[in-house]
């Protein structure tokens, strides 16, 4: 962790929590503007095992069955460089990484 | 006393089954990586406690796991499989060009003499190699970029490189098989490749005798006679006596020559095993009877092995990577089913018993013989 900004809260899907060996929410301090790309870059730097599981390697596109939510909004189709809602940037609300529902 | 470790990949995790040389009492551990598809788990002959597992998910993509203590603990290693250079195209199901896209690792083949070297066969068909224990992967692009590559088409299960055989007698010689392109051989450690499909005939493709386009399901070799390869093709069980120069059919008296796995007895290079499956539209055994067929003559003459296997109401499948042989004096044979059973025979197939009955659908079975 670097910088002095607020802690960003990230909720991973269960399989990725297991892979990263974390329980509950992940807290990250993100340098600069809090965008989806900045959050994911910071997350992958902390947990390299997650590289390639949420988006392509080297910051590639989101995997098709992974979605991004925050503040009751679906951010999956937003630009990765758009600022996240202020409530996420201040840590009031978590940034949710979600495995799309499937099955029957 | 020698013992065996059976490595099982399933639709929902990996399992490790261990027994002493009698192979009658089993210790079962797992699931490892529960909820993930484990296409293959393989051990290093050079360092038997080193295992590699291909872990994948439609949601989260590919992970490769490595254990250095025989499967007790695991660490994720490298998972970036990037095709080398221009990606190019193969044919899509509708005949249009389709760019190569990495989907998953189907098969891991550790080098027999170096615990840090391991090959990976992937979908879309490509061959990768790691020389640092799986941390980094580099493609051997000569196979994917073979001049026939743009004409390759996926089978129903995807265009997977599912079989890798390293020839122990000829350094640099290796074989690979791809659904539905065919079999290929390299004589220069994977730099260049040639199709080795002469003699294969596949009804249903435009040219039945084409150089590529054959749906090879599995190859098997006995290390003492590496010029002989056995093949379970989509239809037909085949054999070559000249390292793929030409193939001839050995289906003989099998009740059906459709199937997926094929294996060779560890001490008898003429003793071959297949599991006949009714057809490509009925992926279950004929007559609801699960029978392994054994030939002791290198093919053509086959006997049904049924003792201990269900002989009624059995409608499971046995997938291509789901049969293995150990190298104990009394050769053990193992196979797993899509119904979650793993069967073992400690007497070369004469009799069978389930090790486990209720796993998720089994994708792969390997066995290590440990001293």
mmCIF file of N, CA and C in Angstrom, chain B residues 259-328:
data_model
loop_
_atom_site.group_PDB
_atom_site.id
_atom_site.type_symbol
_atom_site.label_atom_id
_atom_site.label_comp_id
_atom_site.label_asym_id
_atom_site.label_seq_id
_atom_site.Cartn_x
_atom_site.Cartn_y
_atom_site.Cartn_z
ATOM 1 N N UNK B 259 -14.615 -44.344 -29.193
ATOM 2 C CA UNK B 259 -14.190 -44.265 -27.801
ATOM 3 C C UNK B 259 -13.253 -43.103 -27.613
ATOM 4 N N UNK B 260 -12.745 -42.974 -26.423
ATOM 5 C CA UNK B 260 -11.856 -41.842 -26.134
ATOM 6 C C UNK B 260 -10.464 -42.279 -25.676
ATOM 7 N N UNK B 261 -10.301 -42.956 -24.527
ATOM 8 C CA UNK B 261 -8.931 -43.228 -24.075
ATOM 9 C C UNK B 261 -8.354 -44.482 -24.722
ATOM 10 N N UNK B 262 -7.049 -44.580 -24.675
ATOM 11 C CA UNK B 262 -6.355 -45.802 -25.060
ATOM 12 C C UNK B 262 -5.085 -45.856 -24.217
ATOM 13 N N UNK B 263 -4.731 -47.046 -23.756
ATOM 14 C CA UNK B 263 -3.549 -47.188 -22.905
ATOM 15 C C UNK B 263 -2.794 -48.455 -23.229
ATOM 16 N N UNK B 264 -1.545 -48.510 -22.788
ATOM 17 C CA UNK B 264 -0.683 -49.664 -23.029
ATOM 18 C C UNK B 264 -0.184 -50.176 -21.683
ATOM 19 N N UNK B 265 -0.208 -51.487 -21.520
ATOM 20 C CA UNK B 265 0.323 -52.160 -20.335
ATOM 21 C C UNK B 265 1.766 -51.693 -20.104
ATOM 22 N N UNK B 266 2.138 -51.493 -18.850
ATOM 23 C CA UNK B 266 3.460 -50.912 -18.586
ATOM 24 C C UNK B 266 4.613 -51.878 -18.868
ATOM 25 N N UNK B 267 4.359 -53.181 -18.929
ATOM 26 C CA UNK B 267 5.441 -54.141 -19.177
ATOM 27 C C UNK B 267 5.255 -54.946 -20.454
ATOM 28 N N UNK B 268 4.113 -54.805 -21.088
ATOM 29 C CA UNK B 268 3.817 -55.601 -22.284
ATOM 30 C C UNK B 268 3.409 -54.647 -23.407
ATOM 31 N N UNK B 269 4.341 -54.328 -24.287
ATOM 32 C CA UNK B 269 4.015 -53.320 -25.310
ATOM 33 C C UNK B 269 2.958 -53.752 -26.308
ATOM 34 N N UNK B 270 2.609 -55.022 -26.338
ATOM 35 C CA UNK B 270 1.535 -55.465 -27.231
ATOM 36 C C UNK B 270 0.184 -55.538 -26.535
ATOM 37 N N UNK B 271 0.130 -55.192 -25.258
ATOM 38 C CA UNK B 271 -1.137 -55.273 -24.539
ATOM 39 C C UNK B 271 -1.741 -53.873 -24.441
ATOM 40 N N UNK B 272 -2.917 -53.745 -25.042
ATOM 41 C CA UNK B 272 -3.533 -52.439 -25.256
ATOM 42 C C UNK B 272 -4.939 -52.453 -24.655
ATOM 43 N N UNK B 273 -5.356 -51.299 -24.164
ATOM 44 C CA UNK B 273 -6.663 -51.174 -23.523
ATOM 45 C C UNK B 273 -7.472 -50.043 -24.178
ATOM 46 N N UNK B 274 -8.743 -50.306 -24.413
ATOM 47 C CA UNK B 274 -9.676 -49.263 -24.851
ATOM 48 C C UNK B 274 -10.995 -49.450 -24.103
ATOM 49 N N UNK B 275 -11.821 -48.442 -24.149
ATOM 50 C CA UNK B 275 -13.165 -48.515 -23.561
ATOM 51 C C UNK B 275 -14.155 -48.167 -24.670
ATOM 52 N N UNK B 276 -14.713 -49.169 -25.330
ATOM 53 C CA UNK B 276 -15.629 -48.867 -26.439
ATOM 54 C C UNK B 276 -16.887 -48.133 -25.958
ATOM 55 N N UNK B 277 -17.267 -47.145 -26.719
ATOM 56 C CA UNK B 277 -18.446 -46.320 -26.451
ATOM 57 C C UNK B 277 -19.349 -46.445 -27.681
ATOM 58 N N UNK B 278 -20.642 -46.483 -27.454
ATOM 59 C CA UNK B 278 -21.557 -46.853 -28.526
ATOM 60 C C UNK B 278 -21.317 -46.060 -29.809
ATOM 61 N N UNK B 279 -21.318 -44.732 -29.690
ATOM 62 C CA UNK B 279 -21.222 -43.900 -30.883
ATOM 63 C C UNK B 279 -21.018 -42.457 -30.472
ATOM 64 N N UNK B 280 -20.802 -41.623 -31.492
ATOM 65 C CA UNK B 280 -20.647 -40.202 -31.179
ATOM 66 C C UNK B 280 -21.975 -39.530 -30.888
ATOM 67 N N UNK B 281 -23.062 -40.198 -31.134
ATOM 68 C CA UNK B 281 -24.346 -39.641 -30.728
ATOM 69 C C UNK B 281 -24.861 -40.271 -29.432
ATOM 70 N N UNK B 282 -24.283 -41.410 -29.033
ATOM 71 C CA UNK B 282 -24.615 -42.060 -27.757
ATOM 72 C C UNK B 282 -23.318 -42.192 -26.958
ATOM 73 N N UNK B 283 -23.036 -41.217 -26.168
ATOM 74 C CA UNK B 283 -21.770 -41.240 -25.430
ATOM 75 C C UNK B 283 -21.887 -42.111 -24.179
ATOM 76 N N UNK B 284 -22.240 -43.374 -24.367
ATOM 77 C CA UNK B 284 -22.268 -44.325 -23.259
ATOM 78 C C UNK B 284 -21.961 -45.714 -23.803
ATOM 79 N N UNK B 285 -21.645 -46.662 -22.917
ATOM 80 C CA UNK B 285 -21.186 -47.975 -23.398
ATOM 81 C C UNK B 285 -22.309 -48.761 -24.068
ATOM 82 N N UNK B 286 -21.962 -49.630 -24.993
ATOM 83 C CA UNK B 286 -22.979 -50.459 -25.646
ATOM 84 C C UNK B 286 -23.720 -51.324 -24.627
ATOM 85 N N UNK B 287 -25.007 -51.420 -24.794
ATOM 86 C CA UNK B 287 -25.872 -52.306 -23.998
ATOM 87 C C UNK B 287 -25.863 -51.958 -22.514
ATOM 88 N N UNK B 288 -25.427 -50.767 -22.156
ATOM 89 C CA UNK B 288 -25.385 -50.393 -20.741
ATOM 90 C C UNK B 288 -24.373 -51.188 -19.943
ATOM 91 N N UNK B 289 -23.403 -51.780 -20.618
ATOM 92 C CA UNK B 289 -22.377 -52.606 -19.948
ATOM 93 C C UNK B 289 -21.030 -51.893 -20.053
ATOM 94 N N UNK B 290 -20.440 -51.599 -18.917
ATOM 95 C CA UNK B 290 -19.144 -50.925 -18.917
ATOM 96 C C UNK B 290 -18.042 -51.978 -19.050
ATOM 97 N N UNK B 291 -17.417 -51.994 -20.207
ATOM 98 C CA UNK B 291 -16.407 -53.020 -20.488
ATOM 99 C C UNK B 291 -15.132 -52.360 -20.995
ATOM 100 N N UNK B 292 -14.027 -52.739 -20.358
ATOM 101 C CA UNK B 292 -12.724 -52.400 -20.923
ATOM 102 C C UNK B 292 -12.365 -53.546 -21.859
ATOM 103 N N UNK B 293 -11.804 -53.217 -22.991
ATOM 104 C CA UNK B 293 -11.348 -54.267 -23.905
ATOM 105 C C UNK B 293 -9.827 -54.277 -23.938
ATOM 106 N N UNK B 294 -9.281 -55.485 -23.895
ATOM 107 C CA UNK B 294 -7.828 -55.662 -23.865
ATOM 108 C C UNK B 294 -7.409 -56.513 -25.058
ATOM 109 N N UNK B 295 -6.385 -56.058 -25.729
ATOM 110 C CA UNK B 295 -5.750 -56.891 -26.752
ATOM 111 C C UNK B 295 -4.352 -57.236 -26.278
ATOM 112 N N UNK B 296 -3.993 -58.503 -26.365
ATOM 113 C CA UNK B 296 -2.625 -58.903 -26.010
ATOM 114 C C UNK B 296 -1.771 -59.104 -27.256
ATOM 115 N N UNK B 297 -2.332 -58.736 -28.391
ATOM 116 C CA UNK B 297 -1.636 -58.981 -29.657
ATOM 117 C C UNK B 297 -1.410 -57.682 -30.436
ATOM 118 N N UNK B 298 -1.387 -56.575 -29.719
ATOM 119 C CA UNK B 298 -1.169 -55.299 -30.404
ATOM 120 C C UNK B 298 -2.343 -54.864 -31.250
ATOM 121 N N UNK B 299 -3.522 -55.373 -30.955
ATOM 122 C CA UNK B 299 -4.721 -54.989 -31.689
ATOM 123 C C UNK B 299 -5.364 -56.147 -32.411
ATOM 124 N N UNK B 300 -6.515 -55.873 -32.995
ATOM 125 C CA UNK B 300 -7.319 -56.798 -33.800
ATOM 126 C C UNK B 300 -8.068 -57.842 -32.974
ATOM 127 N N UNK B 301 -7.379 -58.540 -32.070
ATOM 128 C CA UNK B 301 -8.061 -59.518 -31.213
ATOM 129 C C UNK B 301 -8.253 -58.901 -29.831
ATOM 130 N N UNK B 302 -9.511 -58.721 -29.451
ATOM 131 C CA UNK B 302 -9.834 -58.020 -28.208
ATOM 132 C C UNK B 302 -10.702 -58.903 -27.325
ATOM 133 N N UNK B 303 -10.485 -58.809 -26.018
ATOM 134 C CA UNK B 303 -11.316 -59.536 -25.053
ATOM 135 C C UNK B 303 -11.962 -58.528 -24.113
ATOM 136 N N UNK B 304 -13.207 -58.790 -23.745
ATOM 137 C CA UNK B 304 -13.930 -57.907 -22.826
ATOM 138 C C UNK B 304 -13.508 -58.192 -21.395
ATOM 139 N N UNK B 305 -13.226 -57.149 -20.653
ATOM 140 C CA UNK B 305 -12.896 -57.263 -19.229
ATOM 141 C C UNK B 305 -14.070 -56.682 -18.454
ATOM 142 N N UNK B 306 -14.747 -57.531 -17.701
ATOM 143 C CA UNK B 306 -16.013 -57.122 -17.093
ATOM 144 C C UNK B 306 -16.075 -57.346 -15.586
ATOM 145 N N UNK B 307 -15.172 -58.160 -15.042
ATOM 146 C CA UNK B 307 -15.315 -58.558 -13.638
ATOM 147 C C UNK B 307 -15.175 -57.329 -12.723
ATOM 148 N N UNK B 308 -16.223 -57.006 -12.001
ATOM 149 C CA UNK B 308 -16.209 -55.867 -11.097
ATOM 150 C C UNK B 308 -16.748 -54.586 -11.710
ATOM 151 N N UNK B 309 -17.022 -54.625 -13.009
ATOM 152 C CA UNK B 309 -17.581 -53.438 -13.672
ATOM 153 C C UNK B 309 -19.080 -53.632 -13.877
ATOM 154 N N UNK B 310 -19.860 -52.561 -13.818
ATOM 155 C CA UNK B 310 -21.319 -52.712 -13.952
ATOM 156 C C UNK B 310 -21.689 -53.256 -15.336
ATOM 157 N N UNK B 311 -22.537 -54.277 -15.319
ATOM 158 C CA UNK B 311 -22.917 -54.927 -16.574
ATOM 159 C C UNK B 311 -24.390 -54.758 -16.895
ATOM 160 N N UNK B 312 -24.990 -53.780 -16.240
ATOM 161 C CA UNK B 312 -26.340 -53.379 -16.629
ATOM 162 C C UNK B 312 -26.572 -51.948 -16.181
ATOM 163 N N UNK B 313 -27.373 -51.256 -16.927
ATOM 164 C CA UNK B 313 -27.841 -49.898 -16.582
ATOM 165 C C UNK B 313 -26.687 -48.925 -16.388
ATOM 166 N N UNK B 314 -25.633 -49.070 -17.125
ATOM 167 C CA UNK B 314 -24.488 -48.173 -16.983
ATOM 168 C C UNK B 314 -24.400 -47.266 -18.221
ATOM 169 N N UNK B 315 -24.539 -45.974 -17.997
ATOM 170 C CA UNK B 315 -24.575 -45.040 -19.133
ATOM 171 C C UNK B 315 -23.624 -43.861 -18.903
ATOM 172 N N UNK B 316 -22.425 -44.193 -18.477
ATOM 173 C CA UNK B 316 -21.389 -43.178 -18.277
ATOM 174 C C UNK B 316 -20.474 -43.155 -19.498
ATOM 175 N N UNK B 317 -19.615 -42.172 -19.531
ATOM 176 C CA UNK B 317 -18.591 -42.086 -20.563
ATOM 177 C C UNK B 317 -17.229 -42.121 -19.873
ATOM 178 N N UNK B 318 -16.199 -42.421 -20.625
ATOM 179 C CA UNK B 318 -14.823 -42.369 -20.128
ATOM 180 C C UNK B 318 -14.062 -41.453 -21.083
ATOM 181 N N UNK B 319 -13.594 -40.335 -20.578
ATOM 182 C CA UNK B 319 -13.024 -39.303 -21.430
ATOM 183 C C UNK B 319 -11.560 -39.600 -21.770
ATOM 184 N N UNK B 320 -11.037 -38.832 -22.699
ATOM 185 C CA UNK B 320 -9.769 -39.210 -23.356
ATOM 186 C C UNK B 320 -8.585 -39.257 -22.416
ATOM 187 N N UNK B 321 -8.570 -38.406 -21.407
ATOM 188 C CA UNK B 321 -7.394 -38.344 -20.522
ATOM 189 C C UNK B 321 -7.653 -39.093 -19.223
ATOM 190 N N UNK B 322 -8.680 -39.946 -19.210
ATOM 191 C CA UNK B 322 -9.144 -40.522 -17.950
ATOM 192 C C UNK B 322 -8.777 -41.991 -17.795
ATOM 193 N N UNK B 323 -7.659 -42.417 -18.387
ATOM 194 C CA UNK B 323 -7.173 -43.780 -18.149
ATOM 195 C C UNK B 323 -5.665 -43.731 -17.991
ATOM 196 N N UNK B 324 -5.145 -44.549 -17.066
ATOM 197 C CA UNK B 324 -3.706 -44.535 -16.807
ATOM 198 C C UNK B 324 -3.271 -45.914 -16.328
ATOM 199 N N UNK B 325 -1.982 -46.190 -16.466
ATOM 200 C CA UNK B 325 -1.422 -47.463 -15.989
ATOM 201 C C UNK B 325 -0.277 -47.170 -15.026
ATOM 202 N N UNK B 326 -0.165 -47.992 -13.981
ATOM 203 C CA UNK B 326 0.993 -47.852 -13.104
ATOM 204 C C UNK B 326 2.093 -48.800 -13.584
ATOM 205 N N UNK B 327 3.230 -48.781 -12.925
ATOM 206 C CA UNK B 327 4.343 -49.619 -13.382
ATOM 207 C C UNK B 327 4.769 -50.632 -12.324
ATOM 208 N N UNK B 328 3.844 -50.981 -11.436
ATOM 209 C CA UNK B 328 4.138 -52.065 -10.502
ATOM 210 C C UNK B 328 4.236 -53.381 -11.272
#
